[in-house]
Every structure is written in C-alpha cells, then in structure tokens.
Amino acid sequence: MRGLRGWGAIGVIPLLAMTACSRVPAVSRPAAASLPNGSYELRLGKNLFHHYCQACHGETGAGDGFNAYNLDPRPRDLSEPAFQKRKSDAELADAVRRGGAGVGLSPLMPPWAHTLSSRQIDEVILYLRALRKRTGAPERSADGSTGRRLPSVER
Amino acid sequence: MPLKRLFAATSLLFLAVLAISPAKSALRSYRSVQRHYRRVGMVRAKSLKAMRDYQERPVAIQQIWLRDFDNRVDRCTTCHLGAADPLMRDIPEPLRLHVRTAHTPEAFDQFGCTSCHGGQGPATSTEEAHGTAKDSGPPMTPAMYLEAGCGRCHGSETVPEAPILSRGRAVMARSGCYACHSVRGQEAFRSEAPPLTSLAMKTGGMWLRRWLHGPRTVDPNATMPNFYLSANEIEELSHYLFNQSVPWDLAKRIQSAEGEPAGDAANGKKLFAESRCISCHTVEGKGNGSAPELSKVASAATRGWLLAFLREPHAFYPSTKMPSYRFSDTESRDVVAYLEDELRDFEAPKEILVPLRVNQTLAENGEKLFRRMGCFACHLKPSGSEEKFGPELNGIGDKKPSSLDFGRRTDLARTLPAWLAAKVDSPRSFARGLRMPSYELNGEDKRAVVTALLSLGTQPVPEAYRFAPPRTAALVPGGPVGALIDRYRCLSCHRVGEEGGDISTAALTFEGSKVQRDWLIDYLVLPYSLRPILEERMPVLRVSREEATQLADALESFYRDPRIPEDPFAGRPGSDADVAEGQRLYGTLGCRGCHILGSSGGYYGPPLTDSGKRLKPGWTYAWLKGPQNWRSDVRCPNYGLTDTDALRLTAYLSTLRSAPSSDVAGGAR
C-alpha cells in the first residue's frame, strides 16, 4: 500500500492542477441526517414491551395496563416527561434488570435479568424513550400529566 | 536537437500514461470516505493511543471472506468502516455503527454483509455494490423487506428476532399458498378447506352465490380468497356444486335430523357458553378467529345439517379441528335451537337456504371452471400426484427483474420487490386471464408476505449456515386413547412437541410430569377457567369420567419429562419452617402481582389458590428454576432462585388448597 501511495505521488505531479480541483469528497453527506439509529432495535423493543411489560404498564406506558388495577402500588407512568428526564438509560436498565425490590421499590416489578438478555433490555429502554409523552411544553410536565398523577410509587 | 526534444516529449507522455492508473485509484470514492473516517475517529478517540491507531490506519480495501459460505467476499466495510465501531454511533452513513442484532456487531466476520442485505459484495463502488448501476447483479434488499435475509438461513416458521418474516410465513400458511405453490419444507402441507360433498344439503343457492362473490364479506374469518368471479361464473359454479351428490349416510343423517322436534334455546345458550365455542370461533368478532364467525351461522347452514354436523363433525369433515362434543340428542337440539334463534342473519331473505334447482348445462360448465380455477387444490385432497396448480416459489427471491412479466403494469419500478408487492396486492393486474385469486391482505400482512417470498432462494444456504431449532417429535399414543385424543381433537389447541395448535398456552408435552392425576380427571370432566383473562378456554367437552380417567392415565405415562424430578425434596419434605420461609418469599418476590391467591392478586398468571392440588411439586420446582425452559416466550420471569429458595417456595405452594383453611389466607397480601 505504501508503494502504491508513492506511485500515486509521482503520478500526481503532472496532473496536480486537474486533481486539485476534484478533491471534493465523492460521498454525499446529508446535512442533518441523524436518522434514528436502529428502527429495527426499536421495533424489537416494542415487541418486547408489548409482550412483557404492557399488561401492567399499559400500551402507552402510562401505567394503566389491565393488570395494573390489581397492584398496589400502581405501576409507574413511564411516559411522564419529568420521570424520563430524571432517569438515565443506565438507571432504567438497572431497574428492569434487578426489579423493584433490587432498587428499593415495590417487588411487584419483577427482576428481568435472568429472563431477558442485556441486548433485549437495551431494546426495551430504547422503546421506553419513544413512549415519552409529547406535550406542548415538554419541560413542564405538570400541565400535561395532571390527570395521570399516580400515588407516589417512587420517592 | 529535435531528437532530444522528441525524447523529452515522449518521456513526459510516458510518465503521464504511467500516472493514469494510480491517479484513478487515488480518486476512488472510498478513499475519501476512509480519510473522513480517520478524521472523525481521531476527534472522537478516547485516548492518545486510540487516536494514533486511527491516524495510522492505511487507506485500503477492506473485506470479509467467508470461505464456507460459497467463498463470499464482502468489501462493504471498505466504505462502511464504522459498522463495528462504537464511536460511530450517530454518524451519517456510510460510517454509522450497525444496529445491534443477534449477529452484529460481534459476528461480522462470520456472517459478512451480503448474506443478510444482498447486493454485490466484491464491488467497491457504491452503485455497483448496492446494485443500482445498470449492469450490476441483483441489488440489495430494500430496508422494509430486510428480514428476508434472516429467512435464508432460518428455515423454521417462527424466527423470534424477525417478527415480520415470521408473520409473513404464518400468513402464507393460513392463506394456503402452499396448496398451489411448492416451497421447500412445505411438502407435507395440506389445505384446511372443507370438502364440498355435503354442500348441496348444507346451504342454499343464495348463500352460496354471496359466498362465491366475496367470502370475506360473508365471514371476516374466511381464509378462502376472492376469485373475482363474474355473475355467470358464480352461477355455473353454484350449479356444479349443487350437482354433487351427498354421500348416502350423510344425507340420511341430515334428513332425519331435519325432522326432529325443536329444542330449548335457553338451555342451548347455556351449553353454547360452556362449550367455549369462541375459543376457536368468533361471535360478532369476539373470540379466537381461527374458525368461522358464528353470528349468522343459522343463515348459512340448514337446521338438519347443523344438527348432524354437531353430532358427528368428523364424518362430514375428517380433517376439521372441531372436536366431537359428547352432547346428548336433546342437548344438540338445544344448541341448534339457540343458533337458529339468535345466531342468524336477521336481514337475510327467507329463501337464503333454499337449495338450487340444478341446470345440467350450467353444472357441466361449472365443473370445467372448478378445474380451471384450481379450486381442487384446496377442496379435494390431492391423490398421489404431487403436481401443484401454481408455479414453484423456490428461487422467487433470486429472480432477475428481466425474467419477470410486468405485463400491463408499466407503473411499477422494474425491481423484484415492487413486482412481488404488486403480485400479492392485485395478482390479476398484470395481464388478462391470470388465475391467482386475491387474498385481500392488509398493508402489514402484504409487507410480511413479500418478505417471506424474498427469503426463498434458488439454492438452500450451505449446511453450516442453516439454522433450525431442535424439534421434539410429537408422541401421540394409538389405540383407544389415541382415538379419544382424535375425537376431542386435543391437538387443535394444545401442542405436543412441535405439533398441534397454539390456541392453548399449555403444551401437553410434559403434562404427565406437571399436573396431578386426580386433579386432571376432575378437570377433564368439568374444566374451569385457569386463565380468566383469555378468551380461549378449555371447552366443556362432556368427557365421561371413564374417558377422563383413561386420558389422564395416558398423559401420566406418556407425557413425562426426565428433567422434571419426581420428588424435588429427595425424600426430605419441607418442614414447617421451610413452608413459612416459602410464604415469606412469595410475598417478597412479588408473585401476587400476577397470581391470584385467595381473594387478591393479579390477573395475569393462573390462580395459585389450588396449586397444591393441581401441580406436582417436581413441576413447581422445575418451573421456578427457569420458566422459559418450558415455554420460551412465557412471561413469568426467571427470578434466578437458589435451589434452597426454589424448594422452600415449592414447599409452600404445595400446601395451597382451595378448601377453606387457614394457610390460604396468608400469602395473599
């Protein structure tokens, strides 16, 4: 390869003028192309959420799944923006992994570390983030989620 | 002097000619991509050493060589340099980190790129590699059908991490595609369409015309596709079908049932509910939906036929999934009275069930039509000849667009996925005279079917890459017990090994190691709802106690699993202290979140109020040690219990009985 580069250098001399103009990167780099990395992962996360979490946490993560009514404390509203903001991915993953009892909360949230792989847990967290409720004023959660104030499940 | 000048000029020219090839290589687009990667890497590197590594990366073609996968060479990573580089998470393509899948990024070296994505691995220009250049080979699989790539190696019906592919395969099986088209691995497929022999005594001409006009408008659960028959064709086919002579013994049953007195609809309603018909059928959309909608059934079939069928369904339809309920003559009359009272089309004209007076000429034309349309592929079981009515589908995923007939469809992109999508959507839009019917699939199902079709390659992938999870052979006893299992069609809902339906969540594969014999006998005689949240529940089949005992004994001896210990306590049953500790664990683990015990608890899992009577301790223990070992998608989490804790919990659960006693109350809260 080094040899080739050398050759290139010699060859380039007479063609320098031409080459200099065409040094624009040939691959297009779309300006704001920050596409969601992994709609596939998100889709798997959604399937996992629907399979394992929905019964208690509800379709939209609002904590209103059909099994929620038998639970005391009620499952937390995962879509609440303030909650989403407060928790890092690592904290959420830790709660999924060790369950409520593992992080000092209600044992009704089971630990999933022995059931789901860490990849699957990451996928679920990815989907949890997508469940974040989008209100007019995302920073102030009070107005958007007044109807969903649940008894303090946590702290 | 001029010679010298000439020499100088030619040497300059020679030098210039020599420079062409290296210059061309220096201008290849991948080189600027690689330099860009180097820059990004150097900026993002976490350490000086890592930065230096990026800096020293030579600009060169990268490739993955899969010796045992047809000597595949994938040079995609020449541009997609960040595919396995976590630092490239949010960089635009081509440098972006590959999404995490079961195989990536850990196993790029083993699977390469084109094995999933398609396209031209050895090419080093974008257009050629992606297959968008004029004369390049087959292009990459479009993102929306990407799971087709999974299906090349994963041959089994369901692939957990490829939900679209799995759905496509399920839709194809349900739609009966394999009845007309041959596909590798589906050789044993048999259509579930009913035989048409008793049709002339079952329904009326008007109903049949409506059905043939659009099966799904008559019954939303129908699997029969729409053949877009003209009024003439409908007429001819109807006359042909009504011209079929009903076998003598069936005709006799229907006729004698016709003459019976009316039953008691109120009792019929009660029987209908406890028979749990909606575990398979639907009534106004409520129910499982794998069998016909029943809300208008009494306007689709005559009273005599319904009665005769209910009493002996297997005589009319040998391969039906419907069990033969042990109704008494009066009870079946009551059920049919209920159907006639409430489950009929109140808007249908009175003559909807009047038989057609057959016109022989029309019937003869109808017979030709029956053959020309391929109706026989589903409705008559093929005898001997394995010749299929439609073309083979193996290799359809590798077809070149130039070999496809686009016919009238000038609106389509000249690509295989576009052609397949149009074919699935409106199969007859390509030319006149095409015979494939329309399955009227929704958008999701269409996408899924195209994905499944694109996964059908000409050649199977090399042995080393083929993946099929181990199959447990179904073990079904013969003799009188086998006859009972057949009569009650246990396998329509329950799985045994890899066979049987999945309507029930409880496979029978290890039932003998799981439940207690005495409980099972009572349950077979009078089942109750173990999972109240499900619509699909065990029907009251009216099994006699003698039959129930026979079945329970057979399950007890046949369906055992050596992994489930007979006595998990190894001769040292749990002490009172163990039971108390188990009870404490039940509370601290949060089992009550899903299970009912006593008067409280969740609705998700089966109630445990009776678990001591129902379950064998060995099963409870084996389950607690890993629920997913027994059903891979079960929601009950594996708590990672130690042997001691699992034993204590088992000891506690074994004490639970529904009889009013003090030890039930404790664990509930």
CSV table of N, CA, C and O in Angstrom, one decimal, chain B residues 215-279:
chain,number,residue,atom,x,y,z
B,215,PRO,N,-66.0,-14.2,-0.2
B,215,PRO,CA,-66.0,-14.9,1.0
B,215,PRO,C,-65.9,-14.1,2.3
B,215,PRO,O,-66.5,-14.3,3.3
B,216,ARG,N,-65.0,-13.1,2.2
B,216,ARG,CA,-64.7,-12.3,3.4
B,216,ARG,C,-65.8,-11.3,3.7
B,216,ARG,O,-65.8,-10.9,4.9
B,217,THR,N,-66.6,-11.0,2.8
B,217,THR,CA,-67.7,-10.1,3.2
B,217,THR,C,-68.8,-10.9,3.9
B,217,THR,O,-69.5,-10.4,4.7
B,218,VAL,N,-68.8,-12.2,3.6
B,218,VAL,CA,-69.8,-13.1,4.4
B,218,VAL,C,-69.2,-13.5,5.7
B,218,VAL,O,-70.0,-13.4,6.7
B,219,ASP,N,-67.9,-13.8,5.8
B,219,ASP,CA,-67.3,-14.2,7.0
B,219,ASP,C,-65.9,-13.6,7.1
B,219,ASP,O,-65.0,-14.0,6.4
B,220,PRO,N,-65.7,-12.7,8.0
B,220,PRO,CA,-64.4,-12.0,8.1
B,220,PRO,C,-63.3,-12.9,8.5
B,220,PRO,O,-62.1,-12.6,8.2
B,221,ASN,N,-63.6,-14.1,9.0
B,221,ASN,CA,-62.5,-15.1,9.3
B,221,ASN,C,-62.2,-16.0,8.2
B,221,ASN,O,-61.3,-16.8,8.3
B,222,ALA,N,-62.9,-15.8,7.1
B,222,ALA,CA,-62.7,-16.8,5.9
B,222,ALA,C,-61.3,-16.7,5.5
B,222,ALA,O,-60.6,-15.7,5.4
B,223,THR,N,-60.7,-17.9,5.2
B,223,THR,CA,-59.4,-18.0,4.6
B,223,THR,C,-59.5,-18.1,3.1
B,223,THR,O,-58.5,-18.0,2.4
B,224,MET,N,-60.7,-18.4,2.5
B,224,MET,CA,-60.8,-18.5,1.1
B,224,MET,C,-60.6,-17.2,0.4
B,224,MET,O,-61.2,-16.2,0.9
B,225,PRO,N,-59.8,-17.1,-0.6
B,225,PRO,CA,-59.5,-15.8,-1.2
B,225,PRO,C,-60.7,-15.4,-2.2
B,225,PRO,O,-61.6,-16.2,-2.4
B,226,ASN,N,-60.6,-14.2,-2.7
B,226,ASN,CA,-61.6,-13.8,-3.7
B,226,ASN,C,-61.2,-14.0,-5.1
B,226,ASN,O,-60.1,-13.6,-5.5
B,227,PHE,N,-62.0,-14.8,-5.8
B,227,PHE,CA,-61.6,-15.2,-7.2
B,227,PHE,C,-62.1,-14.2,-8.2
B,227,PHE,O,-62.0,-14.4,-9.4
B,228,TYR,N,-62.8,-13.1,-7.8
B,228,TYR,CA,-63.4,-12.2,-8.7
B,228,TYR,C,-64.2,-12.8,-9.8
B,228,TYR,O,-63.9,-12.6,-11.0
B,229,LEU,N,-65.1,-13.7,-9.4
B,229,LEU,CA,-65.9,-14.4,-10.4
B,229,LEU,C,-67.0,-13.5,-11.0
B,229,LEU,O,-67.5,-12.6,-10.2
B,230,SER,N,-67.3,-13.7,-12.2
B,230,SER,CA,-68.3,-12.9,-12.8
B,230,SER,C,-69.7,-13.6,-12.4
B,230,SER,O,-69.7,-14.7,-11.9
B,231,ALA,N,-70.8,-12.8,-12.6
B,231,ALA,CA,-72.1,-13.4,-12.2
B,231,ALA,C,-72.3,-14.7,-12.9
B,231,ALA,O,-72.8,-15.7,-12.3
B,232,ASN,N,-71.9,-14.8,-14.2
B,232,ASN,CA,-72.0,-16.1,-14.9
B,232,ASN,C,-71.2,-17.2,-14.3
B,232,ASN,O,-71.8,-18.3,-14.1
B,233,GLU,N,-70.0,-16.9,-13.9
B,233,GLU,CA,-69.2,-17.9,-13.3
B,233,GLU,C,-69.7,-18.4,-12.0
B,233,GLU,O,-69.7,-19.6,-11.7
B,234,ILE,N,-70.2,-17.4,-11.2
B,234,ILE,CA,-70.8,-17.8,-9.9
B,234,ILE,C,-72.0,-18.7,-10.1
B,234,ILE,O,-72.1,-19.8,-9.5
B,235,GLU,N,-72.8,-18.4,-11.2
B,235,GLU,CA,-73.9,-19.3,-11.4
B,235,GLU,C,-73.5,-20.7,-11.8
B,235,GLU,O,-74.0,-21.7,-11.3
B,236,GLU,N,-72.5,-20.8,-12.7
B,236,GLU,CA,-72.1,-22.1,-13.2
B,236,GLU,C,-71.5,-22.9,-12.0
B,236,GLU,O,-71.8,-24.1,-11.9
B,237,LEU,N,-70.6,-22.2,-11.2
B,237,LEU,CA,-70.0,-23.0,-10.1
B,237,LEU,C,-71.1,-23.4,-9.1
B,237,LEU,O,-71.0,-24.6,-8.6
B,238,SER,N,-72.0,-22.6,-8.8
B,238,SER,CA,-73.1,-22.9,-7.9
B,238,SER,C,-73.8,-24.2,-8.4
B,238,SER,O,-74.1,-25.1,-7.6
B,239,HIS,N,-74.2,-24.2,-9.7
B,239,HIS,CA,-74.9,-25.3,-10.2
B,239,HIS,C,-74.0,-26.6,-10.1
B,239,HIS,O,-74.5,-27.7,-9.8
B,240,TYR,N,-72.7,-26.4,-10.4
B,240,TYR,CA,-71.9,-27.6,-10.3
B,240,TYR,C,-71.8,-28.1,-8.9
B,240,TYR,O,-72.0,-29.3,-8.6
B,241,LEU,N,-71.7,-27.2,-7.9
B,241,LEU,CA,-71.6,-27.7,-6.5
B,241,LEU,C,-72.9,-28.3,-6.0
B,241,LEU,O,-72.8,-29.3,-5.3
B,242,PHE,N,-74.0,-27.7,-6.5
B,242,PHE,CA,-75.3,-28.3,-6.0
B,242,PHE,C,-75.6,-29.7,-6.8
B,242,PHE,O,-76.5,-30.4,-6.4
B,243,ASN,N,-74.8,-29.9,-7.8
B,243,ASN,CA,-75.0,-31.1,-8.6
B,243,ASN,C,-74.3,-32.3,-7.9
B,243,ASN,O,-74.4,-33.5,-8.3
B,244,GLN,N,-73.4,-32.0,-6.9
B,244,GLN,CA,-72.7,-33.1,-6.3
B,244,GLN,C,-73.7,-33.9,-5.4
B,244,GLN,O,-74.5,-33.3,-4.7
B,245,SER,N,-73.6,-35.2,-5.6
B,245,SER,CA,-74.5,-36.0,-4.8
B,245,SER,C,-73.9,-36.2,-3.4
B,245,SER,O,-72.8,-36.5,-3.2
B,246,VAL,N,-74.8,-35.9,-2.4
B,246,VAL,CA,-74.3,-36.0,-1.0
B,246,VAL,C,-74.2,-37.5,-0.7
B,246,VAL,O,-75.1,-38.3,-1.0
B,247,PRO,N,-73.1,-38.0,-0.1
B,247,PRO,CA,-73.0,-39.4,0.3
B,247,PRO,C,-74.2,-39.9,1.1
B,247,PRO,O,-74.7,-39.2,1.9
B,248,TRP,N,-74.6,-41.1,0.8
B,248,TRP,CA,-75.8,-41.6,1.3
B,248,TRP,C,-76.0,-41.5,2.8
B,248,TRP,O,-77.0,-41.0,3.3
B,249,ASP,N,-74.9,-41.9,3.6
B,249,ASP,CA,-75.0,-41.9,5.0
B,249,ASP,C,-75.1,-40.5,5.6
B,249,ASP,O,-75.9,-40.3,6.5
B,250,LEU,N,-74.4,-39.6,5.0
B,250,LEU,CA,-74.6,-38.2,5.5
B,250,LEU,C,-75.9,-37.6,5.2
B,250,LEU,O,-76.6,-37.0,6.0
B,251,ALA,N,-76.4,-37.9,3.9
B,251,ALA,CA,-77.8,-37.4,3.6
B,251,ALA,C,-78.8,-38.0,4.5
B,251,ALA,O,-79.7,-37.2,5.0
B,252,LYS,N,-78.7,-39.2,4.9
B,252,LYS,CA,-79.6,-39.8,5.8
B,252,LYS,C,-79.6,-39.1,7.2
B,252,LYS,O,-80.7,-38.8,7.7
B,253,ARG,N,-78.4,-38.8,7.7
B,253,ARG,CA,-78.3,-38.1,9.0
B,253,ARG,C,-79.0,-36.8,8.9
B,253,ARG,O,-79.7,-36.4,9.8
B,254,ILE,N,-78.7,-36.0,7.8
B,254,ILE,CA,-79.2,-34.7,7.7
B,254,ILE,C,-80.7,-34.7,7.7
B,254,ILE,O,-81.4,-34.0,8.4
B,255,GLN,N,-81.2,-35.7,6.8
B,255,GLN,CA,-82.7,-35.7,6.7
B,255,GLN,C,-83.4,-36.1,8.0
B,255,GLN,O,-84.4,-35.5,8.4
B,256,SER,N,-82.9,-37.1,8.7
B,256,SER,CA,-83.5,-37.5,9.9
B,256,SER,C,-83.4,-36.4,11.0
B,256,SER,O,-84.4,-36.1,11.8
B,257,ALA,N,-82.3,-35.6,11.0
B,257,ALA,CA,-82.2,-34.5,11.9
B,257,ALA,C,-83.2,-33.4,11.6
B,257,ALA,O,-83.7,-32.8,12.5
B,258,GLU,N,-83.4,-33.2,10.3
B,258,GLU,CA,-84.4,-32.2,9.9
B,258,GLU,C,-85.8,-32.4,10.5
B,258,GLU,O,-86.4,-31.4,10.9
B,259,GLY,N,-86.1,-33.7,10.7
B,259,GLY,CA,-87.5,-34.0,11.1
B,259,GLY,C,-87.6,-33.9,12.7
B,259,GLY,O,-88.7,-34.1,13.2
B,260,GLU,N,-86.5,-33.7,13.4
B,260,GLU,CA,-86.6,-33.8,14.9
B,260,GLU,C,-87.4,-32.5,15.4
B,260,GLU,O,-87.3,-31.5,14.8
B,261,PRO,N,-88.0,-32.7,16.6
B,261,PRO,CA,-88.7,-31.5,17.2
B,261,PRO,C,-87.7,-30.5,17.6
B,261,PRO,O,-86.5,-30.7,17.8
B,262,ALA,N,-88.2,-29.3,17.8
B,262,ALA,CA,-87.3,-28.1,18.1
B,262,ALA,C,-86.8,-28.3,19.6
B,262,ALA,O,-87.5,-28.9,20.4
B,263,GLY,N,-85.6,-27.7,19.8
B,263,GLY,CA,-85.0,-27.8,21.1
B,263,GLY,C,-85.3,-26.6,22.0
B,263,GLY,O,-86.1,-25.7,21.6
B,264,ASP,N,-84.7,-26.6,23.2
B,264,ASP,CA,-84.9,-25.5,24.1
B,264,ASP,C,-83.7,-24.5,24.0
B,264,ASP,O,-82.6,-24.8,24.4
B,265,ALA,N,-84.0,-23.3,23.4
B,265,ALA,CA,-83.0,-22.4,23.1
B,265,ALA,C,-82.3,-21.8,24.3
B,265,ALA,O,-81.1,-21.6,24.3
B,266,ALA,N,-83.0,-21.7,25.4
B,266,ALA,CA,-82.4,-21.2,26.6
B,266,ALA,C,-81.3,-22.1,27.1
B,266,ALA,O,-80.2,-21.7,27.5
B,267,ASN,N,-81.6,-23.4,27.1
B,267,ASN,CA,-80.6,-24.4,27.6
B,267,ASN,C,-79.5,-24.4,26.6
B,267,ASN,O,-78.3,-24.5,26.9
B,268,GLY,N,-79.8,-24.2,25.3
B,268,GLY,CA,-78.8,-24.2,24.2
B,268,GLY,C,-77.8,-23.1,24.4
B,268,GLY,O,-76.6,-23.2,24.3
B,269,LYS,N,-78.3,-21.9,24.9
B,269,LYS,CA,-77.5,-20.8,25.1
B,269,LYS,C,-76.5,-21.1,26.2
B,269,LYS,O,-75.3,-20.7,26.1
B,270,LYS,N,-77.0,-21.8,27.2
B,270,LYS,CA,-76.1,-22.1,28.4
B,270,LYS,C,-75.0,-23.1,27.9
B,270,LYS,O,-73.8,-22.9,28.2
B,271,LEU,N,-75.4,-24.1,27.1
B,271,LEU,CA,-74.5,-25.1,26.6
B,271,LEU,C,-73.5,-24.4,25.6
B,271,LEU,O,-72.3,-24.7,25.7
B,272,PHE,N,-73.9,-23.5,24.8
B,272,PHE,CA,-73.1,-22.8,23.9
B,272,PHE,C,-71.9,-22.0,24.7
B,272,PHE,O,-70.8,-22.1,24.3
B,273,ALA,N,-72.3,-21.4,25.8
B,273,ALA,CA,-71.4,-20.7,26.5
B,273,ALA,C,-70.3,-21.6,27.2
B,273,ALA,O,-69.1,-21.3,27.1
B,274,GLU,N,-70.8,-22.7,27.8
B,274,GLU,CA,-69.8,-23.5,28.5
B,274,GLU,C,-69.0,-24.4,27.5
B,274,GLU,O,-68.0,-24.9,27.9
B,275,SER,N,-69.5,-24.5,26.3
B,275,SER,CA,-68.7,-25.3,25.3
B,275,SER,C,-67.5,-24.4,24.8
B,275,SER,O,-66.7,-24.9,24.1
B,276,ARG,N,-67.5,-23.2,25.2
B,276,ARG,CA,-66.4,-22.3,24.8
B,276,ARG,C,-66.2,-22.3,23.3
B,276,ARG,O,-65.0,-22.4,22.9
B,277,CYS,N,-67.2,-22.2,22.5
B,277,CYS,CA,-67.1,-22.2,21.0
B,277,CYS,C,-66.1,-21.1,20.6
B,277,CYS,O,-65.4,-21.2,19.6
B,278,ILE,N,-66.1,-19.9,21.3
B,278,ILE,CA,-65.3,-18.8,20.9
B,278,ILE,C,-63.8,-19.0,21.2
B,278,ILE,O,-63.0,-18.1,20.9
B,279,SER,N,-63.5,-20.2,21.8
B,279,SER,CA,-62.0,-20.5,21.9
B,279,SER,C,-61.4,-20.6,20.5
B,279,SER,O,-60.2,-20.5,20.3
